[in-house]
Tab-separated table of C-alpha atoms in Angstrom:
chain	number	residue	atom	x	y	z
A	18	MET	CA	50.390	139.634	50.318
A	19	LYS	CA	54.078	139.850	49.478
A	20	HIS	CA	54.511	142.086	52.532
A	21	PHE	CA	52.800	139.482	54.720
A	22	VAL	CA	55.042	136.685	53.402
A	23	LYS	CA	58.136	138.734	54.157
A	24	ILE	CA	56.945	139.330	57.733
A	25	VAL	CA	56.239	135.613	58.279
A	26	THR	CA	59.599	134.668	56.777
A	27	PHE	CA	61.338	137.183	59.055
A	28	PHE	CA	59.720	135.776	62.202
A	29	LEU	CA	60.506	132.207	61.164
A	30	ALA	CA	64.121	133.192	60.655
A	31	ILE	CA	64.258	134.846	64.082
A	32	THR	CA	62.687	131.768	65.704
A	33	LEU	CA	65.134	129.443	63.995
A	34	PHE	CA	68.069	131.624	65.078
A	35	LEU	CA	66.904	131.668	68.702
A	36	ASN	CA	66.426	127.890	68.722
A	37	ILE	CA	69.918	127.323	67.325
A	38	SER	CA	71.373	129.789	69.840
A	39	LEU	CA	69.581	128.183	72.775
A	40	THR	CA	70.652	124.699	71.676
A	41	SER	CA	74.215	125.863	71.290
A	42	CYS	CA	74.133	127.555	74.683
A	43	THR	CA	72.637	124.474	76.364
A	44	LYS	CA	75.271	122.229	74.793
A	45	SER	CA	78.010	124.610	75.830
A	46	ASN	CA	76.788	124.663	79.437
A	47	SER	CA	76.554	120.861	79.450
A	48	GLU	CA	80.077	120.545	78.126
A	49	VAL	CA	81.335	122.957	80.780
A	50	GLN	CA	79.460	121.024	83.464
A	51	SER	CA	80.912	117.686	82.445
A	52	ASN	CA	84.424	119.036	82.795
A	53	GLU	CA	83.961	120.665	86.177
A	54	PHE	CA	84.547	118.377	89.154
A	55	LYS	CA	81.909	119.101	91.768
A	56	HIS	CA	84.327	118.967	94.693
A	57	GLY	CA	87.180	121.005	93.234
A	58	LYS	CA	89.371	118.036	92.190
A	59	THR	CA	89.470	116.466	95.634
A	60	VAL	CA	90.986	113.052	96.424
A	61	TRP	CA	90.592	111.069	99.631
A	62	LEU	CA	92.866	108.127	100.456
A	63	LEU	CA	91.405	105.865	103.143
A	64	MET	CA	93.897	103.639	104.939
A	65	PRO	CA	93.248	100.655	107.218
A	66	TYR	CA	96.193	101.669	109.417
A	67	ALA	CA	98.802	104.398	109.525
A	68	GLY	CA	100.882	103.527	112.571
A	69	GLU	CA	104.107	102.293	110.956
A	70	TYR	CA	106.652	103.477	108.389
A	71	TRP	CA	105.544	101.333	105.437
A	72	TRP	CA	101.922	102.427	105.714
A	73	ASN	CA	103.024	106.052	105.871
A	74	THR	CA	105.202	105.721	102.781
A	75	ILE	CA	102.082	104.676	100.861
A	76	ILE	CA	100.409	107.907	101.990
A	77	LYS	CA	103.443	110.017	101.109
A	78	TYR	CA	103.949	108.549	97.640
A	79	PHE	CA	100.274	108.897	96.796
A	80	GLU	CA	100.216	112.479	98.035
A	81	LEU	CA	103.177	113.279	95.763
A	82	ALA	CA	101.450	111.689	92.772
A	83	VAL	CA	98.168	113.523	93.306
A	84	THR	CA	99.402	116.986	94.240
A	85	LYS	CA	101.865	117.294	91.363
A	86	ASP	CA	98.832	117.266	89.066
A	87	GLY	CA	97.038	119.983	91.013
A	88	TRP	CA	94.576	117.783	92.880
A	89	ASN	CA	93.706	118.253	96.554
A	90	PHE	CA	94.903	115.324	98.687
A	91	ASN	CA	93.387	114.130	101.983
A	92	PHE	CA	93.668	110.882	103.937
A	93	ASP	CA	92.194	109.145	106.946
A	94	THR	CA	92.781	105.855	108.756
A	95	ALA	CA	90.320	103.312	110.118
A	96	ASP	CA	92.781	101.824	112.640
A	97	GLY	CA	91.848	98.325	111.524
A	98	SER	CA	88.067	98.714	111.877
A	99	GLU	CA	85.820	97.641	108.999
A	100	VAL	CA	82.909	99.553	110.536
A	101	THR	CA	84.961	102.731	110.714
A	102	GLN	CA	86.229	102.393	107.171
A	103	SER	CA	82.721	101.755	105.847
A	104	GLU	CA	81.498	104.889	107.598
A	105	GLN	CA	84.423	106.868	106.199
A	106	ILE	CA	83.699	105.684	102.661
A	107	ILE	CA	80.114	106.974	102.842
A	108	ALA	CA	81.101	110.222	104.541
A	109	TYR	CA	83.933	111.116	102.170
A	110	ALA	CA	82.067	109.993	99.040
A	111	LYS	CA	79.877	113.042	99.614
A	112	GLN	CA	82.846	115.407	99.447
A	113	ALA	CA	85.340	113.721	97.109
A	114	ASP	CA	85.614	113.472	93.339
A	115	ILE	CA	87.247	110.061	93.748
A	116	LEU	CA	88.100	107.727	96.641
A	117	PHE	CA	91.132	105.456	96.872
A	118	VAL	CA	90.501	102.852	99.572
A	119	PHE	CA	93.139	100.518	101.004
A	120	PRO	CA	90.646	97.897	102.239
A	121	THR	CA	90.524	96.692	105.821
A	122	SER	CA	89.450	93.374	104.285
A	123	SER	CA	88.368	92.013	100.928
A	124	THR	CA	84.679	91.724	101.912
A	125	GLY	CA	83.857	93.979	104.855
A	126	ILE	CA	83.529	97.234	102.899
A	127	ASN	CA	81.904	95.944	99.706
A	128	GLU	CA	78.518	97.468	100.491
A	129	ALA	CA	79.953	100.864	101.426
A	130	ILE	CA	81.862	101.049	98.144
A	131	ARG	CA	78.735	100.108	96.203
A	132	LYS	CA	76.785	102.901	97.908
A	133	ALA	CA	79.563	105.418	97.289
A	134	GLU	CA	79.444	104.716	93.567
A	135	GLU	CA	75.706	104.208	93.084
A	136	ASP	CA	74.244	106.710	95.568
A	137	TYR	CA	76.879	109.463	95.476
A	138	ASN	CA	78.410	109.011	91.993
A	139	CYS	CA	81.891	108.824	93.509
A	140	PRO	CA	84.245	106.347	91.814
A	141	VAL	CA	86.237	104.115	94.164
A	142	VAL	CA	89.599	102.495	93.455
A	143	SER	CA	90.456	99.655	95.868
A	144	PHE	CA	94.027	100.725	96.417
A	145	LYS	CA	96.855	98.272	97.275
A	146	GLY	CA	94.335	95.626	98.331
A	147	PHE	CA	91.337	94.269	96.448
A	148	ILE	CA	87.678	93.721	97.290
A	149	THR	CA	85.623	90.753	96.133
A	150	GLU	CA	82.907	92.941	94.623
A	151	GLU	CA	83.128	95.856	92.209
A	152	SER	CA	85.312	98.949	92.255
A	153	ARG	CA	86.985	100.746	89.350
A	154	PHE	CA	90.239	98.758	89.465
A	155	SER	CA	92.984	97.716	91.855
A	156	VAL	CA	96.787	97.614	91.687
A	157	ILE	CA	98.305	95.259	94.235
A	158	PHE	CA	101.535	93.532	95.167
A	159	ASP	CA	101.456	89.865	94.136
A	160	ASP	CA	101.269	88.700	97.746
A	161	TYR	CA	100.461	85.064	97.061
A	162	LYS	CA	103.239	84.556	94.536
A	163	ALA	CA	105.768	86.267	96.821
A	164	GLY	CA	104.777	84.069	99.757
A	165	GLU	CA	104.915	80.893	97.666
A	166	LEU	CA	108.289	81.720	96.090
A	167	MET	CA	109.705	82.528	99.516
A	168	ALA	CA	108.465	79.191	100.837
A	169	LYS	CA	110.063	77.354	97.925
A	170	GLU	CA	113.326	79.249	98.390
A	171	ALA	CA	113.445	78.303	102.079
A	172	VAL	CA	112.826	74.622	101.326
A	173	ALA	CA	115.505	74.598	98.609
A	174	TRP	CA	117.955	76.294	100.990
A	175	ILE	CA	117.282	73.652	103.674
A	176	LYS	CA	117.728	70.789	101.212
A	177	GLU	CA	121.021	72.195	99.989
A	178	LYS	CA	122.342	72.788	103.498
A	179	TYR	CA	121.116	69.682	105.301
A	180	GLY	CA	120.505	67.244	102.451
A	181	THR	CA	116.951	66.632	103.690
A	182	THR	CA	113.939	68.507	105.021
A	183	GLU	CA	112.961	65.654	107.324
A	184	GLY	CA	112.449	66.899	110.877
A	185	GLN	CA	113.313	70.517	110.091
A	186	THR	CA	111.219	73.413	111.413
A	187	ILE	CA	110.042	76.473	109.479
A	188	ILE	CA	108.278	79.318	111.285
A	189	THR	CA	106.191	81.923	109.467
A	190	VAL	CA	105.334	85.235	111.108
A	191	ASN	CA	102.442	87.268	109.735
A	192	GLY	CA	99.927	89.998	110.456
A	193	ASP	CA	96.169	90.387	110.677
A	194	LEU	CA	94.863	87.802	108.194
A	195	ARG	CA	91.720	89.833	107.501
A	196	GLN	CA	94.052	92.006	105.435
A	197	SER	CA	94.104	90.514	101.948
A	198	GLY	CA	97.856	91.130	101.586
A	199	TRP	CA	98.907	89.242	104.695
A	200	ARG	CA	96.278	86.562	104.093
A	201	LEU	CA	97.534	85.892	100.564
A	202	ARG	CA	101.145	85.792	101.762
A	203	GLN	CA	100.107	83.241	104.372
A	204	GLU	CA	98.397	81.162	101.707
A	205	GLY	CA	101.654	81.304	99.750
A	206	PHE	CA	103.647	80.225	102.810
A	207	ASP	CA	101.209	77.326	103.260
A	208	TRP	CA	102.733	75.722	100.171
A	209	ILE	CA	105.144	74.191	102.688
A	210	LYS	CA	102.367	72.516	104.656
A	211	GLU	CA	100.678	71.237	101.517
A	212	ASN	CA	103.837	69.876	99.852
A	213	HIS	CA	106.192	69.012	102.718
A	214	PRO	CA	104.321	67.305	105.575
A	215	GLU	CA	107.685	66.080	106.897
A	216	ILE	CA	108.551	69.680	107.868
A	217	ASN	CA	107.476	70.958	111.270
A	218	TYR	CA	105.529	73.963	109.990
A	219	ILE	CA	104.621	76.625	112.576
A	220	SER	CA	102.638	79.768	111.718
A	221	VAL	CA	102.121	82.657	114.132
A	222	THR	CA	100.322	85.965	113.665
A	223	GLY	CA	100.881	89.258	115.418
A	224	GLY	CA	98.099	91.556	114.253
A	225	LEU	CA	98.574	95.083	112.947
A	226	SER	CA	101.283	96.339	115.268
A	227	PRO	CA	105.006	95.419	115.297
A	228	SER	CA	104.821	94.748	119.060
A	229	GLY	CA	102.307	91.969	118.418
A	230	TRP	CA	104.701	90.339	115.946
A	231	ALA	CA	107.556	90.528	118.467
A	232	GLU	CA	105.464	88.808	121.119
A	233	ALA	CA	104.300	86.093	118.719
A	234	ILE	CA	107.772	85.068	117.503
A	235	ASP	CA	109.310	85.301	120.980
A	236	GLU	CA	106.679	82.934	122.352
A	237	SER	CA	107.183	80.550	119.425
A	238	LEU	CA	110.975	80.396	119.746
A	239	SER	CA	110.779	79.950	123.502
A	240	SER	CA	108.504	76.934	123.148
A	241	ILE	CA	110.548	74.769	120.738
A	242	ASP	CA	113.383	72.392	121.642
A	243	LYS	CA	115.374	72.762	118.437
A	244	ALA	CA	116.233	75.923	116.516
A	245	PRO	CA	114.196	76.374	113.317
A	246	ALA	CA	115.935	75.993	109.976
A	247	ALA	CA	114.103	78.995	108.516
A	248	ILE	CA	111.886	81.926	109.469
A	249	LEU	CA	109.677	83.635	106.895
A	250	SER	CA	108.294	87.065	107.777
A	251	GLY	CA	105.258	88.535	106.056
A	252	SER	CA	106.599	92.066	106.620
A	253	ASP	CA	109.894	93.583	107.695
A	254	GLY	CA	111.460	96.707	109.168
A	255	SER	CA	109.855	97.230	112.569
A	256	TYR	CA	107.866	94.006	112.048
A	257	LEU	CA	111.111	92.036	111.610
A	258	VAL	CA	112.949	93.586	114.563
A	259	GLY	CA	111.155	91.267	116.967
A	260	THR	CA	112.312	88.190	115.049
A	261	ILE	CA	115.979	89.223	114.983
A	262	SER	CA	115.827	90.290	118.642
A	263	ALA	CA	114.268	86.980	119.673
A	264	LEU	CA	116.892	84.999	117.736
A	265	GLU	CA	119.623	86.955	119.528
A	266	LYS	CA	117.869	86.496	122.877
A	267	TYR	CA	117.777	82.701	122.491
A	268	GLY	CA	121.315	82.420	121.080
A	269	MET	CA	120.158	81.628	117.535
A	270	LEU	CA	121.402	84.674	115.605
A	271	TYR	CA	124.319	83.877	113.276
A	272	TYR	CA	125.823	85.554	110.208
A	273	VAL	CA	124.696	84.048	106.900
A	274	ASP	CA	127.956	82.162	106.272
A	275	HIS	CA	127.910	80.432	109.677
A	276	PRO	CA	126.956	76.718	109.759
A	277	ASN	CA	124.269	77.460	112.355
A	278	HIS	CA	122.689	80.332	110.451
A	279	ILE	CA	118.880	80.264	110.259
A	280	PHE	CA	117.491	81.235	106.861
A	281	ILE	CA	115.562	84.523	107.144
A	282	ALA	CA	113.467	86.059	104.383
A	283	SER	CA	110.903	88.841	104.491
A	284	ILE	CA	108.471	90.869	102.425
A	285	ASP	CA	108.601	94.684	102.073
A	286	GLY	CA	112.193	95.797	101.576
A	287	LYS	CA	112.347	98.694	104.007
A	288	PRO	CA	115.665	100.556	104.466
A	289	SER	CA	116.443	98.812	107.748
A	290	THR	CA	115.936	95.383	106.207
A	291	LEU	CA	118.203	96.164	103.276
A	292	ALA	CA	120.793	97.251	105.849
A	293	TRP	CA	120.472	93.898	107.651
A	294	LEU	CA	120.899	92.169	104.307
A	295	ARG	CA	124.101	94.166	103.629
A	296	ASN	CA	125.313	93.263	107.114
A	297	GLY	CA	124.802	89.554	106.469
A	298	LEU	CA	122.016	88.960	108.988
A	299	ILE	CA	119.272	87.896	106.571
A	300	ASP	CA	119.144	86.089	103.246
A	301	SER	CA	116.575	87.633	100.934
A	302	VAL	CA	113.847	90.250	100.671
A	303	TYR	CA	110.771	90.170	98.452
A	304	ALA	CA	110.413	93.880	97.823
A	305	GLN	CA	107.044	95.558	97.727
A	306	VAL	CA	106.918	98.659	95.568
A	307	PRO	CA	104.715	101.290	97.250
A	308	ASP	CA	106.129	104.017	95.026
A	309	ALA	CA	105.334	102.170	91.782
A	310	ILE	CA	101.916	101.083	93.073
A	311	SER	CA	101.019	104.650	94.007
A	312	TYR	CA	102.254	106.268	90.808
A	313	SER	CA	100.780	103.685	88.438
A	314	THR	CA	97.410	103.702	90.255
A	315	TRP	CA	97.147	107.474	89.981
A	316	GLU	CA	98.180	107.563	86.315
A	317	ILE	CA	95.593	104.925	85.391
A	318	ALA	CA	92.860	106.691	87.358
A	319	LYS	CA	93.771	110.038	85.837
A	320	LYS	CA	93.723	108.695	82.284
A	321	TYR	CA	90.602	106.529	82.368
A	322	ILE	CA	88.469	107.512	85.384
A	323	LEU	CA	89.175	111.234	85.758
A	324	LYS	CA	89.412	112.113	82.077
A	325	ASP	CA	86.414	114.389	82.734
A	326	ALA	CA	83.713	114.848	85.368
A	327	SER	CA	80.823	113.500	83.273
A	328	TYR	CA	80.180	110.695	85.777
A	329	GLN	CA	78.996	113.341	88.254
A	330	TYR	CA	76.227	114.455	85.905
A	331	ALA	CA	73.240	112.739	84.306
A	332	PRO	CA	73.136	109.965	83.206
A	333	TYR	CA	75.795	109.299	85.897
A	334	GLU	CA	77.690	106.598	84.067
A	335	MET	CA	80.606	105.278	86.097
A	336	PRO	CA	83.774	105.169	83.938
A	337	LYS	CA	85.617	101.908	83.388
A	338	ILE	CA	89.155	101.039	82.343
A	339	PRO	CA	89.819	98.884	79.266
A	340	ILE	CA	90.576	95.244	80.075
A	341	PRO	CA	93.189	93.884	79.770
A	342	LEU	CA	95.291	96.990	80.367
A	343	ILE	CA	99.097	96.870	80.204
A	344	ALA	CA	101.002	99.264	82.461
A	345	ASN	CA	104.742	99.931	82.490
A	346	GLN	CA	107.054	100.394	85.450
A	347	PRO	CA	106.731	104.084	86.462
A	348	LYS	CA	109.769	106.253	85.849
A	349	GLY	CA	112.170	106.437	88.788
A	350	THR	CA	110.858	103.264	90.425
A	351	TYR	CA	111.939	99.635	90.229
A	352	TRP	CA	109.733	96.555	90.089
A	353	GLY	CA	111.958	94.449	87.847
A	354	ASN	CA	111.569	96.156	84.448
A	355	GLU	CA	108.547	94.073	83.454
A	356	ASN	CA	105.026	95.058	82.444
A	357	MET	CA	101.908	94.748	84.600
A	358	SER	CA	98.631	93.485	83.153
A	359	ILE	CA	95.351	94.545	84.769
A	360	GLU	CA	92.892	91.691	84.267
A	361	THR	CA	89.764	90.106	85.706
A	362	TYR	CA	89.989	87.211	88.171
A	363	ASP	CA	87.313	84.837	89.398
A	364	TYR	CA	87.682	85.941	93.028
A	365	SER	CA	86.831	89.612	92.429
A	366	GLN	CA	84.498	91.731	90.312
A	367	THR	CA	87.232	94.385	90.283
A	368	PRO	CA	89.925	94.330	87.563
A	369	ILE	CA	93.250	93.674	89.289
A	370	GLY	CA	96.842	94.419	88.341
A	371	LYS	CA	99.651	92.626	90.182
A	372	THR	CA	102.940	94.498	90.143
A	373	PRO	CA	106.099	92.535	89.461
A	374	PHE	CA	108.480	92.450	92.412
A	375	PRO	CA	112.244	92.143	92.710
A	376	ILE	CA	113.757	89.468	94.937
A	377	VAL	CA	116.585	91.278	96.680
A	378	THR	CA	119.782	89.545	97.759
A	379	LYS	CA	123.336	90.679	98.358
A	380	ASP	CA	123.792	90.691	94.582
A	381	ASN	CA	121.266	93.467	93.847
A	382	VAL	CA	120.646	95.167	97.189
A	383	ASN	CA	122.429	98.324	96.014
A	384	THR	CA	120.033	98.986	93.154
A	385	TRP	CA	119.281	102.618	93.950
A	386	ASP	CA	115.779	102.749	92.424
A	387	LEU	CA	114.633	100.057	94.841
A	388	TYR	CA	112.007	101.585	97.120
A	389	GLY	CA	113.995	100.694	100.248
A	390	ASN	CA	116.927	102.757	98.973
A	391	SER	CA	115.246	105.693	97.232
A	392	ILE	CA	112.826	106.320	100.113
A	393	VAL	CA	115.718	107.223	102.418
A	394	LYS	CA	116.387	110.454	100.527
A	395	LEU	CA	112.687	111.280	100.712
A	396	LEU	CA	111.612	110.271	104.233
A	397	GLY	CA	114.794	109.106	105.950
A	398	GLU	CA	115.412	105.730	107.575
A	399	ASP	CA	112.492	103.699	108.857
A	400	LEU	CA	114.303	102.853	112.103
A	401	HIS	CA	116.532	105.493	113.589
A	402	PRO	CA	118.854	104.621	115.108
A	403	LEU	CA	119.100	101.210	113.473
A	404	PRO	CA	118.932	98.541	116.212
A	405	ALA	CA	122.337	97.023	116.929
A	406	PHE	CA	122.657	93.238	117.027
A	407	SER	CA	125.550	90.936	117.876
A	408	PRO	CA	125.400	87.884	115.608
A	409	LYS	CA	127.660	84.931	116.232
A	410	GLY	CA	130.448	84.196	113.776
A	411	GLU	CA	132.157	86.592	111.394
A	412	ALA	CA	130.614	89.089	109.016
A	413	PRO	CA	130.737	87.836	105.399
A	414	SER	CA	133.585	89.102	103.224
A	415	TRP	CA	131.238	90.984	100.869
A	416	SER	CA	129.483	92.950	103.608
A	417	LYS	CA	131.891	95.862	104.018
A	418	SER	CA	132.019	96.699	100.307
A	419	LEU	CA	128.214	96.787	100.113
A	420	LEU	CA	128.015	99.013	103.176
A	421	ASP	CA	130.680	101.376	101.844
A	422	GLU	CA	128.985	101.595	98.461
A	423	TYR	CA	125.686	102.445	100.139
A	424	THR	CA	127.302	105.142	102.282
A	425	ASP	CA	128.891	106.724	99.221
A	426	TRP	CA	125.561	106.769	97.382
A	427	LEU	CA	123.721	108.182	100.390
A	428	ASN	CA	126.208	111.067	100.681
A	429	THR	CA	125.932	111.915	97.003
A	430	LYS	CA	123.678	114.890	96.321
A	431	GLU	CA	121.192	114.494	93.507
């Protein structure tokens, strides 16, 4: 009997050991699985357009952010088509560990993003623009606030110069308003129409390409009897060339200190535009920060979405970021030394962070961490050679010192 008990006890011990070993092995395999990304740490960035310098800087900055951490970077462009971008989202969700999508519009790709996340367990970040429905999060430029502040600055400038806004004309030039960025800037510009009905307010749009903007502003200037007091441009660089060229063509281009100068402000802050500011052709720039947007977006995704690959395995729970989330200005970039808060808004199911933005004038144009300066040592000038213009009047006294300081910085090796 004692012998029998020993045998039973032995087999029970063996069974218990095997069960513990199998459980441990299963847990170990599960843990390994949850940390292995099914597509080899692959990122796809989907752009609405990639035919101009600013759009390409977004791609370059994001590539730098992703590849320095050992991830595989790929991108594609929809050339402005919502149908194409929706198809790309579905196609690349099957081969990516995460998608970053710069939306063609705020609504047109909602369903594709939902399918990517629910059917293919691929998290989507609506990058640089937002969608009205759900994605992981979005970091954007505060387009509306920039447009509104620019409108207010133009009105204040007109009041100071002319003593009244009565009978004055302001022209706004913008892009494809399906794009949330340009649409929100236009809504900001429309502050003029809503608050100053006495101003002759003219808005023109030129689509995605710089040539369309040039045609739109040329037609507008050719059809008015009196020169506008101000022109507000929703983008700059190659998009602003048409405005300056048209002003020169119709004899309306003056240096900033000239009595007949037309107030010119733009959004972006490309190298060419900062050069025109140093030369005294334009008044102010509301600088976008594609470097800071790219770096902060990737860091947030890496920390909260890509902390492990568990979302690719049962029970397939899509990771979320904590809300509100405070993000700092990324090292080596400049958005004004403020914090960014990612929050929820009533117009989107996606948490949104709006980056601060510097307003650039002659007083701070030679801040070297500004995107429009630092990008030159990375990608070169956006317009080469820089178009030559012949403004009327004399260059402002401060122009040469700013230009010399920039040249010295550019020739300094880092």
